[in-house]
Every structure is written in C-alpha cells, then in structure tokens.
Coordinates of C-alpha atoms and ligand atoms in Angstrom, one line a residue:
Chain A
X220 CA 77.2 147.3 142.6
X221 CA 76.9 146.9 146.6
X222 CA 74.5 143.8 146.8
X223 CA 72.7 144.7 150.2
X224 CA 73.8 141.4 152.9
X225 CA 71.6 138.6 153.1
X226 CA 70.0 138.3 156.5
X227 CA 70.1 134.9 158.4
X228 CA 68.1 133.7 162.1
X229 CA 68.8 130.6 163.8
X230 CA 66.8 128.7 161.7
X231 CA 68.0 129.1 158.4
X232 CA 71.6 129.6 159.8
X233 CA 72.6 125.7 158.7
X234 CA 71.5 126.0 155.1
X235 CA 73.5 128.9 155.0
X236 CA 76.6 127.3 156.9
X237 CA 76.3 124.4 154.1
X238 CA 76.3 126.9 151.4
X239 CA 80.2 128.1 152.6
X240 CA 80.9 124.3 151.0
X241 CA 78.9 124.5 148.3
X242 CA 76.4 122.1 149.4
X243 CA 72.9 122.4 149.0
X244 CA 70.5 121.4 151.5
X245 CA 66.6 121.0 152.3
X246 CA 64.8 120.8 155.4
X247 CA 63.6 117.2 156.2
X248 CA 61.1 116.1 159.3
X249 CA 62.2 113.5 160.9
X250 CA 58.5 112.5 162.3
X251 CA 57.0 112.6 158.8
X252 CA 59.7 112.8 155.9
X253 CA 58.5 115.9 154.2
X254 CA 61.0 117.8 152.4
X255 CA 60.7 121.6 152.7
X256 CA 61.8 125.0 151.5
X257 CA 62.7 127.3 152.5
X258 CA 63.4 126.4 156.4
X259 CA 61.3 126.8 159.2
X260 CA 60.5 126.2 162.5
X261 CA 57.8 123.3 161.9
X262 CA 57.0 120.6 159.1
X263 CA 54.2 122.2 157.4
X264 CA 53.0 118.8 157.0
X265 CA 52.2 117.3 160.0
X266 CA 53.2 120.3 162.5
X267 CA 56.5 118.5 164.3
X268 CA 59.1 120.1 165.1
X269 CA 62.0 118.0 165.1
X270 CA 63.8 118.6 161.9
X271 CA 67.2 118.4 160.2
X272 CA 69.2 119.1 156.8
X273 CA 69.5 116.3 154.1
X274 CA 72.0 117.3 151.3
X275 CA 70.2 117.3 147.8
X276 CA 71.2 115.9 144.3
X277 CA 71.6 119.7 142.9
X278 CA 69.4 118.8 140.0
X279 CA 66.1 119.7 139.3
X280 CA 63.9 121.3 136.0
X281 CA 62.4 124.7 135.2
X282 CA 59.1 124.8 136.6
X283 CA 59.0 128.3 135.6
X284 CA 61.3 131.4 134.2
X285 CA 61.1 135.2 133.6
X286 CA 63.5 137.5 131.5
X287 CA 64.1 140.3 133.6
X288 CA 64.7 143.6 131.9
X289 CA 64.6 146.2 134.4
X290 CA 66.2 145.4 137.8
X291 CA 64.6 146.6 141.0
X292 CA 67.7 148.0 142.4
X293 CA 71.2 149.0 141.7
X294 CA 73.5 145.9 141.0
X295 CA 71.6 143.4 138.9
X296 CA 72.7 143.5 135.0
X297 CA 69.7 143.1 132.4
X298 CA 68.7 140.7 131.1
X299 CA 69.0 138.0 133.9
X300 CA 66.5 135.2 134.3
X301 CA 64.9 134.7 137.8
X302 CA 63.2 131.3 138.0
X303 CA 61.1 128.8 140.2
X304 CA 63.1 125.3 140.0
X305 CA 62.0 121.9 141.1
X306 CA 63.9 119.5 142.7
X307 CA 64.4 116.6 142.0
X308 CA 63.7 115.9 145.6
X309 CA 59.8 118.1 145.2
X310 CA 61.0 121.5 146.9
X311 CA 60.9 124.8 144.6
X312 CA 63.4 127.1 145.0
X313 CA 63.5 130.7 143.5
X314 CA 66.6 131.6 141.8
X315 CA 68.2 132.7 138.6
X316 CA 69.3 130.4 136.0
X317 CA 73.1 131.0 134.3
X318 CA 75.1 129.5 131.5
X319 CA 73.0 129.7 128.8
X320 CA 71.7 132.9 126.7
X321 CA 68.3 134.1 128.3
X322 CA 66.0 133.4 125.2
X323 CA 67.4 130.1 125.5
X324 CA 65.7 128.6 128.3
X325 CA 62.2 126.6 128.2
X326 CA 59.8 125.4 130.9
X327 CA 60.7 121.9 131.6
X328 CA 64.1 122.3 130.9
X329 CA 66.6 119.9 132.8
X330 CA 69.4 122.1 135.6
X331 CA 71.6 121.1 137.9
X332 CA 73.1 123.3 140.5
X333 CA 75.8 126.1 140.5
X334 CA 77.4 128.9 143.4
X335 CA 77.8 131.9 143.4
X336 CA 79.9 133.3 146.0
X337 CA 78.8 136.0 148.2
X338 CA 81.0 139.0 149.9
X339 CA 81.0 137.2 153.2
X340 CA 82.2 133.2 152.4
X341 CA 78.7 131.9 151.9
X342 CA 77.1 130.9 148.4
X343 CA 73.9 131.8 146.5
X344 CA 72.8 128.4 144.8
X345 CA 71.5 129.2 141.2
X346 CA 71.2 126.7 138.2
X347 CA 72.4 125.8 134.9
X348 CA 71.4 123.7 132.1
X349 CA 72.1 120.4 133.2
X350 CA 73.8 118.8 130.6
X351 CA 76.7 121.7 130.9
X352 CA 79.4 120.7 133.5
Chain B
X88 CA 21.3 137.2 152.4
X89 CA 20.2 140.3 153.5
X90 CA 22.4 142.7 153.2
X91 CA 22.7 145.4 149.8
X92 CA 25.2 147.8 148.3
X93 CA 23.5 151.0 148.6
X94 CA 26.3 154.3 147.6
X95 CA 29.1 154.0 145.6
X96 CA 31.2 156.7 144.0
X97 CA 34.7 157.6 142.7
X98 CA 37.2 159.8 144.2
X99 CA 39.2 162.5 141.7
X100 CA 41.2 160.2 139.4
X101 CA 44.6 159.7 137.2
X102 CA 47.0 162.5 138.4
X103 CA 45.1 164.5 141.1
X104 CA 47.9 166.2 143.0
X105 CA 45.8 165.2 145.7
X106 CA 46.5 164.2 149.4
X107 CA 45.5 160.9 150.0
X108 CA 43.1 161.9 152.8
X109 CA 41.4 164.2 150.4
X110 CA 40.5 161.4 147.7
X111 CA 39.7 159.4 150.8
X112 CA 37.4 162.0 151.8
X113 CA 35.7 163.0 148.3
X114 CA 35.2 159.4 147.4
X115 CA 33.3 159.0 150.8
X116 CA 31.0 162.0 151.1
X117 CA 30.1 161.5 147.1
X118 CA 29.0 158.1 147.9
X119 CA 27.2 158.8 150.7
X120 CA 25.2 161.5 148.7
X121 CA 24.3 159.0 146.2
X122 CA 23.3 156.7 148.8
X123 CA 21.1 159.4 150.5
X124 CA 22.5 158.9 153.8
X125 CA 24.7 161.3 155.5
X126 CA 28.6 160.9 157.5
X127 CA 26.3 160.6 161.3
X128 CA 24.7 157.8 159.8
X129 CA 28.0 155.8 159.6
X130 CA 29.3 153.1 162.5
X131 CA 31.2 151.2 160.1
X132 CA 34.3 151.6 158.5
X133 CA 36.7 149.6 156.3
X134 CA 39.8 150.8 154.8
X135 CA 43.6 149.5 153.6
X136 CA 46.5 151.4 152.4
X137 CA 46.1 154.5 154.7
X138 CA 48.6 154.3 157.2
X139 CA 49.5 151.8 160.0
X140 CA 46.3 152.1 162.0
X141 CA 44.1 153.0 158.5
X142 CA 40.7 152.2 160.1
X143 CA 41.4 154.4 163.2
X144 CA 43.5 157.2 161.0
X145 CA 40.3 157.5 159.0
X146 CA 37.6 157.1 161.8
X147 CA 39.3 160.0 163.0
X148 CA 39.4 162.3 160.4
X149 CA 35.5 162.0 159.8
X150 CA 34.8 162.6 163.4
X151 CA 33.1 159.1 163.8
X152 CA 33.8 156.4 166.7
X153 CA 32.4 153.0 164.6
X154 CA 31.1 150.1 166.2
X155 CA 33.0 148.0 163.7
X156 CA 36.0 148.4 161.7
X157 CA 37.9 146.2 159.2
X158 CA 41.6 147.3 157.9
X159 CA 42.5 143.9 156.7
X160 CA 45.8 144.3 154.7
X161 CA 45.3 141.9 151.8
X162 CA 46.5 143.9 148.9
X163 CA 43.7 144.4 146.3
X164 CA 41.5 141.9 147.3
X165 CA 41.1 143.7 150.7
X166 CA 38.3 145.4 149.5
X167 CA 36.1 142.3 148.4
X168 CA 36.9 140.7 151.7
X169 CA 35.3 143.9 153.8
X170 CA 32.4 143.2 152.0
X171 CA 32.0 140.0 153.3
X172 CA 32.7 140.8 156.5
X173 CA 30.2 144.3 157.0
X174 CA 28.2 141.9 155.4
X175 CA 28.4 139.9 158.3
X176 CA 28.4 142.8 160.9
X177 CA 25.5 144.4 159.7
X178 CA 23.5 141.2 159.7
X179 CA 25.0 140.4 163.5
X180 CA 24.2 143.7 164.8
X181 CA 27.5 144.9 165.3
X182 CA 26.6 148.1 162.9
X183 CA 24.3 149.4 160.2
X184 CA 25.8 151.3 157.7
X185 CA 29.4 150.6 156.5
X186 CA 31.5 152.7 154.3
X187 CA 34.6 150.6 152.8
X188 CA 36.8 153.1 151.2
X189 CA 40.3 153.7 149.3
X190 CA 42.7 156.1 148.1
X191 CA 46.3 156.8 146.7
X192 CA 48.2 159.4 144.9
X193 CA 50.9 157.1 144.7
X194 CA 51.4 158.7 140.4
X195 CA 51.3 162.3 142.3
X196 CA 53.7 161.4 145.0
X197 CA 55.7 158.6 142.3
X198 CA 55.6 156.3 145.2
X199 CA 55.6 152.8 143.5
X200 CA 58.6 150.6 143.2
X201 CA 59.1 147.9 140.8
X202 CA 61.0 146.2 143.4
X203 CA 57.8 146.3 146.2
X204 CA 58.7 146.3 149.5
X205 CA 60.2 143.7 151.7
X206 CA 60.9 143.0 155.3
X207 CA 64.3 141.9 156.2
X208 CA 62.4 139.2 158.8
X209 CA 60.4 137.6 156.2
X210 CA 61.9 134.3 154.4
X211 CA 62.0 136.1 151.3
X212 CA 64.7 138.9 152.2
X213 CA 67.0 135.6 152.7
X214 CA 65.5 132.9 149.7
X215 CA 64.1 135.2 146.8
X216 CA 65.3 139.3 147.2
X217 CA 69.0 138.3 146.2
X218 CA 67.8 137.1 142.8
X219 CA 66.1 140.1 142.1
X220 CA 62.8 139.3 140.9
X221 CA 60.5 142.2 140.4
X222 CA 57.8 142.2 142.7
X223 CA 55.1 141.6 142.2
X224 CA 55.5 141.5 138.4
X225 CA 58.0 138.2 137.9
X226 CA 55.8 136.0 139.7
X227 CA 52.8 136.7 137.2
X228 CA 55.8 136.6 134.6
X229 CA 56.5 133.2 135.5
X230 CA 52.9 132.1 135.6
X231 CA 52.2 133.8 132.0
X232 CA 55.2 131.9 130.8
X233 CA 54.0 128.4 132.7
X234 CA 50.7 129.2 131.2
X235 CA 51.8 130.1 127.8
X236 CA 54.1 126.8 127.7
X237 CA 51.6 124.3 129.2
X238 CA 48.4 125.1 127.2
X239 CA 51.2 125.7 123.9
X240 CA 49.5 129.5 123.1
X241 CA 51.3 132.7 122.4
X242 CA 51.5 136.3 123.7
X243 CA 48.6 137.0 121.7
X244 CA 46.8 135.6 124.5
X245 CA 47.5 137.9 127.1
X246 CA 47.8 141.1 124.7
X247 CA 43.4 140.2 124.0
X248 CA 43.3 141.0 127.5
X249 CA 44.8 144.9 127.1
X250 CA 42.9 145.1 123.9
X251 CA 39.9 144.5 125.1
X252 CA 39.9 146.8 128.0
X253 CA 41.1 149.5 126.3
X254 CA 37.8 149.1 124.0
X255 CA 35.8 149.1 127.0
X256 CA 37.9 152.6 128.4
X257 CA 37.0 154.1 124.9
X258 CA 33.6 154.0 125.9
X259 CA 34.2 155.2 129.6
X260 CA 35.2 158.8 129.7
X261 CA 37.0 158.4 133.2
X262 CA 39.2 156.2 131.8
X263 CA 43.0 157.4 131.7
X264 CA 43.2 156.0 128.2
X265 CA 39.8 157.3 127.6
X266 CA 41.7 159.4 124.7
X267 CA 44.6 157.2 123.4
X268 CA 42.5 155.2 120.7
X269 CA 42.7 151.7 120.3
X270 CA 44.9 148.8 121.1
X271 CA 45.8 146.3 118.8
X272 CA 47.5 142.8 119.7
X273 CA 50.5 144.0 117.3
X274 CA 51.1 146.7 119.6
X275 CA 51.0 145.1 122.8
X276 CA 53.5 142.5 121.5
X277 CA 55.6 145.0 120.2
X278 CA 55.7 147.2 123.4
X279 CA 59.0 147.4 125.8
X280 CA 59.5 143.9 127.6
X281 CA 59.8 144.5 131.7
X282 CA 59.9 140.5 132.7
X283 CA 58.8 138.2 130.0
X284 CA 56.9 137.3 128.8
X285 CA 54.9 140.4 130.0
X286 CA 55.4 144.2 128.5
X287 CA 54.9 147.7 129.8
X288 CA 51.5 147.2 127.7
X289 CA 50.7 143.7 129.9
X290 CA 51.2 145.6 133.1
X291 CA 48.0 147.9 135.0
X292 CA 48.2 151.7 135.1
X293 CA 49.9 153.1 137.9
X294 CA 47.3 156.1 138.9
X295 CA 46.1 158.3 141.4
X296 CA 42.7 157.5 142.7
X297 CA 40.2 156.0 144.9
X298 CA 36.4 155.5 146.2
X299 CA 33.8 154.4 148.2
X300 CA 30.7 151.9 149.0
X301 CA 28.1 152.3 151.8
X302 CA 26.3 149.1 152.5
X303 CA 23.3 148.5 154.7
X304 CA 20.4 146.0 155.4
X305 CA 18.2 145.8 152.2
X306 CA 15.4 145.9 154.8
X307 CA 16.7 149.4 154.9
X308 CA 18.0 150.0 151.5
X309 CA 14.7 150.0 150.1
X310 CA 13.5 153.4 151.7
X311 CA 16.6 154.6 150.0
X312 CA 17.0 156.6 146.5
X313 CA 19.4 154.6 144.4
X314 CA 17.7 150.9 143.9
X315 CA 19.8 148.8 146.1
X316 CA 21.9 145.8 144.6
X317 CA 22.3 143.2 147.0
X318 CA 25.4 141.4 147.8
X319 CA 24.3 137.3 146.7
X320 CA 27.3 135.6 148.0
X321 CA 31.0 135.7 148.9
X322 CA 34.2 133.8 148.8
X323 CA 37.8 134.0 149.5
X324 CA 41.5 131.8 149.6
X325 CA 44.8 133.3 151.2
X326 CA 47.2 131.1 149.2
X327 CA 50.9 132.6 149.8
X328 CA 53.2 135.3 150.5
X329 CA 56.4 134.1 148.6
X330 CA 57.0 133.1 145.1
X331 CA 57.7 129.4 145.9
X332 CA 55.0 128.4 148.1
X333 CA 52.3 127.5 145.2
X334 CA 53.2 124.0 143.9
X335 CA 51.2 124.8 140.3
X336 CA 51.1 128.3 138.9
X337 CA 48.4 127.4 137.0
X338 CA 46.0 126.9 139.8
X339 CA 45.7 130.1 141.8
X340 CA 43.3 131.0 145.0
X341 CA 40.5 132.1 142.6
X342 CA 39.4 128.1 141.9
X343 CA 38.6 128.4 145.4
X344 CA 36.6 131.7 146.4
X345 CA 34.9 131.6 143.4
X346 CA 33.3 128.1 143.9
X347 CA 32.5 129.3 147.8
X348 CA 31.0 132.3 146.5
X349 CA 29.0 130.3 144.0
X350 CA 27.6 127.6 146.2
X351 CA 26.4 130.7 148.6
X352 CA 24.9 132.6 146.3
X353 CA 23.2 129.3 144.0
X354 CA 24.3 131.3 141.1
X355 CA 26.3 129.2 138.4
X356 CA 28.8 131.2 135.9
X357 CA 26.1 130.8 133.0
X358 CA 24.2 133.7 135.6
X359 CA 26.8 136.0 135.3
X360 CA 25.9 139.4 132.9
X361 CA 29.3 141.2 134.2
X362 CA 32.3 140.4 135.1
X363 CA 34.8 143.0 137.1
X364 CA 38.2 140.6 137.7
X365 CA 41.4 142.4 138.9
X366 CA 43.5 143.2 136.3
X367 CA 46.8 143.7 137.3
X368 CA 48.6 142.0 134.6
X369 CA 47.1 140.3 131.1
X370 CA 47.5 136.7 132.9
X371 CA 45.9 137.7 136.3
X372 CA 42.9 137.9 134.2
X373 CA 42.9 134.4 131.9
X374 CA 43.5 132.7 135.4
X375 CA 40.8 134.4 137.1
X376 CA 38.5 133.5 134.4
X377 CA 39.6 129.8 134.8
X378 CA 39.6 129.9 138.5
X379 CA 36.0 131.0 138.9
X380 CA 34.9 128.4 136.3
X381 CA 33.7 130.6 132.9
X382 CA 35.9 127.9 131.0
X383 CA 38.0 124.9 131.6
X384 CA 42.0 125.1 132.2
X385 CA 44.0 126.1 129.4
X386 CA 40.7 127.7 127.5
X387 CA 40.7 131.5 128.7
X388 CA 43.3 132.2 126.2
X389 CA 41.0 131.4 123.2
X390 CA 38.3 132.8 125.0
X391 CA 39.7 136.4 125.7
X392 CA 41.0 135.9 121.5
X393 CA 37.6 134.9 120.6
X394 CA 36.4 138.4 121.6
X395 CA 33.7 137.6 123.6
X396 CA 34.9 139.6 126.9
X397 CA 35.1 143.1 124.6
X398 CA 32.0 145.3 124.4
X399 CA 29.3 143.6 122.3
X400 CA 30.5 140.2 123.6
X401 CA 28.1 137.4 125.6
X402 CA 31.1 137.7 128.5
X403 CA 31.3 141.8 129.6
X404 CA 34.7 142.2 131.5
X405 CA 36.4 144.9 133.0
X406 CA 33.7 147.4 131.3
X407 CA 35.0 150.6 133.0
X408 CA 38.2 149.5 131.2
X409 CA 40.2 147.9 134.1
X410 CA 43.6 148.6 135.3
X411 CA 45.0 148.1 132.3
X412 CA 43.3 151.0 130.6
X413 CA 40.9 152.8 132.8
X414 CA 43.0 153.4 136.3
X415 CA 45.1 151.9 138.5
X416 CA 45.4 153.2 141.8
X417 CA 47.8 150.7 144.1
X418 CA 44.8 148.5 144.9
X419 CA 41.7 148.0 142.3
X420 CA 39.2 146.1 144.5
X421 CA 37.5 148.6 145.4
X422 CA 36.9 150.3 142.0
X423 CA 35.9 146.7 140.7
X424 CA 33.0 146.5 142.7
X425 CA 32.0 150.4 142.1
X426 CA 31.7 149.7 138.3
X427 CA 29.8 146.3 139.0
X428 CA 27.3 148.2 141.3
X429 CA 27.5 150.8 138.1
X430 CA 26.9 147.9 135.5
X431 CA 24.0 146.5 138.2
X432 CA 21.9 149.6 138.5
X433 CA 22.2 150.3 134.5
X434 CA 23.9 153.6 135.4
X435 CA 26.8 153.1 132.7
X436 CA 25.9 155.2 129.6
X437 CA 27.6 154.1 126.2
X438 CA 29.8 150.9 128.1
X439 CA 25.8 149.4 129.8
X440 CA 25.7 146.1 129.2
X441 CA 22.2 145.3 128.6
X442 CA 19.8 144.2 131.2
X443 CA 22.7 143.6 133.6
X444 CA 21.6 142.0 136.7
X445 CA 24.4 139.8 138.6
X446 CA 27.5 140.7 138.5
X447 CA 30.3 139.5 139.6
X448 CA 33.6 141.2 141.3
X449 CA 36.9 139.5 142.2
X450 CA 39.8 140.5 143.8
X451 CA 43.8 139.7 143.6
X452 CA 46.4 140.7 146.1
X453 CA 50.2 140.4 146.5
X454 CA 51.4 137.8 144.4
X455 CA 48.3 135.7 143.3
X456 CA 48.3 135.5 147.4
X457 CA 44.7 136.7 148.1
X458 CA 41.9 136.1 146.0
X459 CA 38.1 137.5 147.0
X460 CA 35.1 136.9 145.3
X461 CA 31.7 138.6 145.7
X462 CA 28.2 138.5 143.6
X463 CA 26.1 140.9 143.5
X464 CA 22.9 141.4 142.2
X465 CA 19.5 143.4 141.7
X466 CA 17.3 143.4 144.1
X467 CA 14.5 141.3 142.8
Ligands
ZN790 ZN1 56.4 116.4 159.2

C-alpha cells in the first residue's frame, strides 16, 4: 500500500506548501491575469515570467470522469474515479472524485474541493459532490 | 508533389518470439523486395521505438551510413510524420530512397504496462500519477464519456467501431482475430470494464509485430515493379503531453492535420475510397472521423452504427481489421499506411475495396497528443 512520494522543484514547491493548509492554489501572471495549471515557469499566455499563487474557491464541475477498474500499480482500490475538473476559476485539474458511489457521478456535475493527506504533511486536493459538506 | 510510396511489407506478426531487430529486419528486406530495390540503395532511414538512438541503432545493423534520418518519438503517429518529412528530403536532395520502419515483440517479451511510463521530472509525476489514471487508456475514457454525454448516445457507439473491424479482420487472414468469428455490439458491452466507459473489447490488441515502406521520387518509381502510389498531401498537430492540457475533449489534434493535409493535397473527404485511422480505442476512431471532416461533431456515432465503415459500406475503414482486431503492435502508424498502400494498389484479396484510389492514413500518439495525417494516392 506504499504510495510512491510525490516529487516537487522550486516551482511547484508553493502549491505544495499551501496544500499542508489545505488551501488550494493556481498560478496567476501578474502581467496578463491568466490563470494556470499546473505551475510553471512562464504564463503560457503571453510568455511573462513574473507570477504568483491566488487561492481558489475549491469549486468547480466534472468536465470529465472515468471508472477505474484495474489500477496501474499496487495501492489504488478498484473502483475509484479519476477525473478532469473545471474550476470555477477556468483551470482543469486531474484528480479523483470521492463521496459519492462511482456509478453515481455525471458530466457536468457540480464539486467542491476535499484533502487527502499525504505521508509527509502535504495534501492531495480531490473533489466531492458539491452539495455534500 | 513528387514523391511516391514504392515497397511496403509486414514483419512476422501476433506472437513471434521474435527479437525486435529481427522483425525490424524481415519487415525491411521484404519491402524492399517488393519495391525492387535492394539495402545499398537506401540513404534514408526513419524509425521509433528501437532504442535511445533508434535511427543510428538501426543504420547500424544494416550496414548503411544515411544521408538523412528521422527518429521522431511521437508515439503512433511517428510514422505518418516520417512520411512527410522523407517526403521533404527526397524532394530537397538530402536522399533518395527512404525506408521508414517498426517493430515490437512487446506480447513476446509482455512488456506493456497499463500504467505507461512516466518521468519523475515531468509535471505529471507531481499533478496526475498520484491519482492513478491508466495511461494512456483513462484519458480516451474520459473523452468517450465527455463524448457519450455531450452528443446524449450510448456505448453502442463505440462497440460499432470493434464490430466493424473485426468484420474487416474476418476477411484478412493476417489478422489475430482472423479466426475468432464475429463481434456483436452485445458482446462488446458486455465485455470486462478496464476504465469506463471503455472494456477490454474497446481497447487495441496488444501484439508482436512490425514493417516497412521504401519511398522514392515518382520520377523514379515509375521504372519500378510495383505501380507507385504517390503521397498527395500531409498534415499534422502536437496538441499535449498531459491529461489536462486540452480545454475540450471533444476537439482533438485531428481537426487540424487533417484540414492541412486536405488543402495540400486539393482532395475534399467526399475523394476519400479508404480510410486507415488509428484505432487505439473505439472513441480514438469516432473523433478521428470528426476531426478530419467525414461528418459533423457529435455525428460519427450514428455513422459508425449506420454501418457504413464495415465491408460493403460507401466509408471502408480500418480494412485490414485495425488494432482492434487485426494487430496491435505498441505503435500502429506504420501498419496504417502499409494496408492503405495495400488498399491503393488493389492488392487486398477478399477485404479490396473496389477501384480504390486515394486513401487516406492517420495517426494518434500518446494521449490524443500527436495526430498525422497523410493521402495517398494512385499515380494517375
Ligand atoms: Zn501572462
């Protein structure tokens, strides 16, 4: 059940530092505004590279969602649901969606955010229906 | 353009037990016999998938120094970008006769991994490996269940797809399901789910196999046995590495190469009599099919149910029988554009479509990342 350790590099390091407090983050360029995901080292929307971490509402919809019923490694238990979510802020994150029964879920459907701790302090964000506190 | 397909020939295929230097090397000498043109003639070469320096690991192991090589890694639409680019070469100077070949044993040596393989410096080893998705399979998941949702169809939709190729492998005896019978849609629906909405009967083959294509000027293809088929146009669209990067699922790199290749070539999809489009999974196919413009958005699943791409149908596709049913050997590009040379030169037996004269072949790589067109037709 050893999940293998999630790498971090100076760039991504602050989304990860945020995750410790449960907060979720997105790269923002402060020449242009863009949002992005996942971080990097320019805006890939007008090249700058001055850029920061804005904190995000948490909630976002399905964009899309696949039952999963063979894992690729040891750890996973099937079924689990990995999924592309949209924020409400226009980034789309990977991730898997929890707290409902995987035959459940729908395109379009409305999530909000939710942690999963990790071995080492940090958090994984993943998302649950939104209507479920 | 000026420039023709002139050889082309499998390697052994299904479970060979095979090196993968040894289907590299039957798949090349075969096609140069059916091009009439021997290994000294050779001062191109184009390969993926051998090792870390494929072009030069090959080169060597013929005994040949080329002019020009390619070894683009691109997954399998690798194969329909070296054509563009000998294409290219050949018509610059740079060489004259270009061999793009392929080979795995990867059944024989049970190399394949659902999980595919990642690099821990990539942003994916932090942002999408701890949630597991298998790769490349749940991205094309999640498309088929965008698709499926959006345009309000059902699995039946992407099971056509399986059932029609495995009509087409019935008909092709190299196929590895050449023997199993038919498909229905029942079956496929019923089969073991891996990431849903796709099943084991959604997914390709995995398969030992390989090939090759020698290319030269048509100028010089003309003196040669086999009639030539001529390569009409080309295009191609590097879209993304990760599973987050494409804002709509729905509207892969394939809308793009296939209207470059197009305007090139002056063709229009009505000129189309074959269509080889990777097959990697039931939906990589209904995209395709919209991408390259046979029908509108949202009309490929009615399309593939109305059963016009089986044999007997106005829209031939995957007539050797695909990856779904005929083989699937890590990367099918290359295997896509020996059955529409095949299908070109009316060499195909009981699976001929009639009077076939352009044909098209389109690659996929990664996750919907690369997409390769190329058109190819007689030489008229
Ligand atoms: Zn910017």
């Amino acid at each position: 059940m050893s999940e293998p350790e999630i790498p971090v590099d100076e760039v991504t390091a602050p989304w990860w530092e945020a995750t410790r407090e449960r907060r979720l983050t997105v790269q923002r360029c402060r020449a242009c505004g863009r949002h992005q995901h996942y971080p990097r080292a320019l805006c890939t929307g007008c090249g700058g590279t001055d850029l920061d971490f804005a904190d995000v509402s948490g909630v976002g919809v399905v964009d899309a969602f696949t039952i999963v019923h063979r894992a690729p490694r040891p750890g996973p238990e099937v079924p689990y649901v990995v999924a592309r979510v949209r924020l409400a802020e226009g980034p789309v994150l990977l991730t898997n969606l929890v707290g409902a029964d995987p035959g459940s879920w729908r395109c379009d459907a409305p999530v909000r955010v939710s942690w999963r701790p990790l071995p080492d302090g940090r958090h994984l964000p993943v998302f649950a229906p939104a209507d479920k506190d | 353009m000026t420039v023709a397909i002139v050889g082309a020939a499998e390697s052994d295929l299904g479970v060979t037990g095979k090196s993968i230097l040894t289907l590299q090397a039957q798949g090349i000498t075969r096609a140069l016999a059916d091009a009439g043109l021997s290994l000294s003639d050779v001062d191109g070469l184009a390969t993926a998938g051998l090792s870390r320096f494929s072009t030069a690991q090959l080169a060597e192991y013929l005994g040949l120094e080329p002019s020009w090589s390619d070894s683009t890694f691109a997954g399998g639409s690798a194969f329909e970008m070296y054509v563009a680019r000998a294409v290219q070469a050949i018509e610059a100077g740079q060489c004259s006769t270009v061999v793009i070949s392929y080979g795995s044993n990867q059944r024989s040596a049970r190399s394949r991994s659902l999980g595919g393989v990642q690099e821990a410096h990539i942003p994916q080893a932090q942002f999408e490996d701890p949630y597991a998705p298998l790769f490349p399979l749940s991205y094309y998941a999640m498309a088929a269940q965008r698709y499926l949702h959006s345009y309000g169809g059902g699995r039946e939709w992407l099971a056509e797809v399986a059932v029609a190729a495995r009509e087409w492998a019935l008909l092709n005896p190299k196929a590895f399901r050449h023997e199993a019978g038919p498909l229905t849609v029942e079956e496929v629906l019923a089969a073991k789910p891996v990431s849903s909405p796709l099943t084991v009967a959604d997914c390709c083959l995995v398969t030992d196999g390989g090939g090759a294509i020698v290319l030269t000027s048509l100028e010089r293809a003309r003196d040669l046995p086999k009639p030539p088929v001529v390569v009409l146009g080309y295009g191609e669209s590097t879209t993304n590495a990760s599973m987050t990067a494409v804002d709509d699922l729905l509207r892969p790199g394939s809308f793009a190469s296939g209207q470059t290749a197009f305007r090139m070539s002056g063709l229009n999809p009505s000129d189309v009599d074959v269509l080889e489009v990777y097959d990697s999974f039931t939906i990589t196919v209904l995209l395709t099919l919209e991408g390259l413009g046979f029908c509108k958005p949202g009309e490929a699943g009615e399309l593939a149910a109305s059963g016009r791409i089986r044999p007997g149908g106005d829209l031939p596709l995957n007539t050797s029988g695909g990856g779904l049913s005929y083989n699937h050997p890590g990367m099918f590009g290359l295997l896509l554009l020996i059955e529409a040379v095949r299908q070109v030169r009316g060499e195909c037996g009981e699976r001929q479509v009639p009077d076939a004269e352009i044909a098209l072949a389109h690659g996929t790589g990664g996750i919907f990342s690369t997409h390769a067109t190329v058109l190819l037709g007689a030489d008229r």
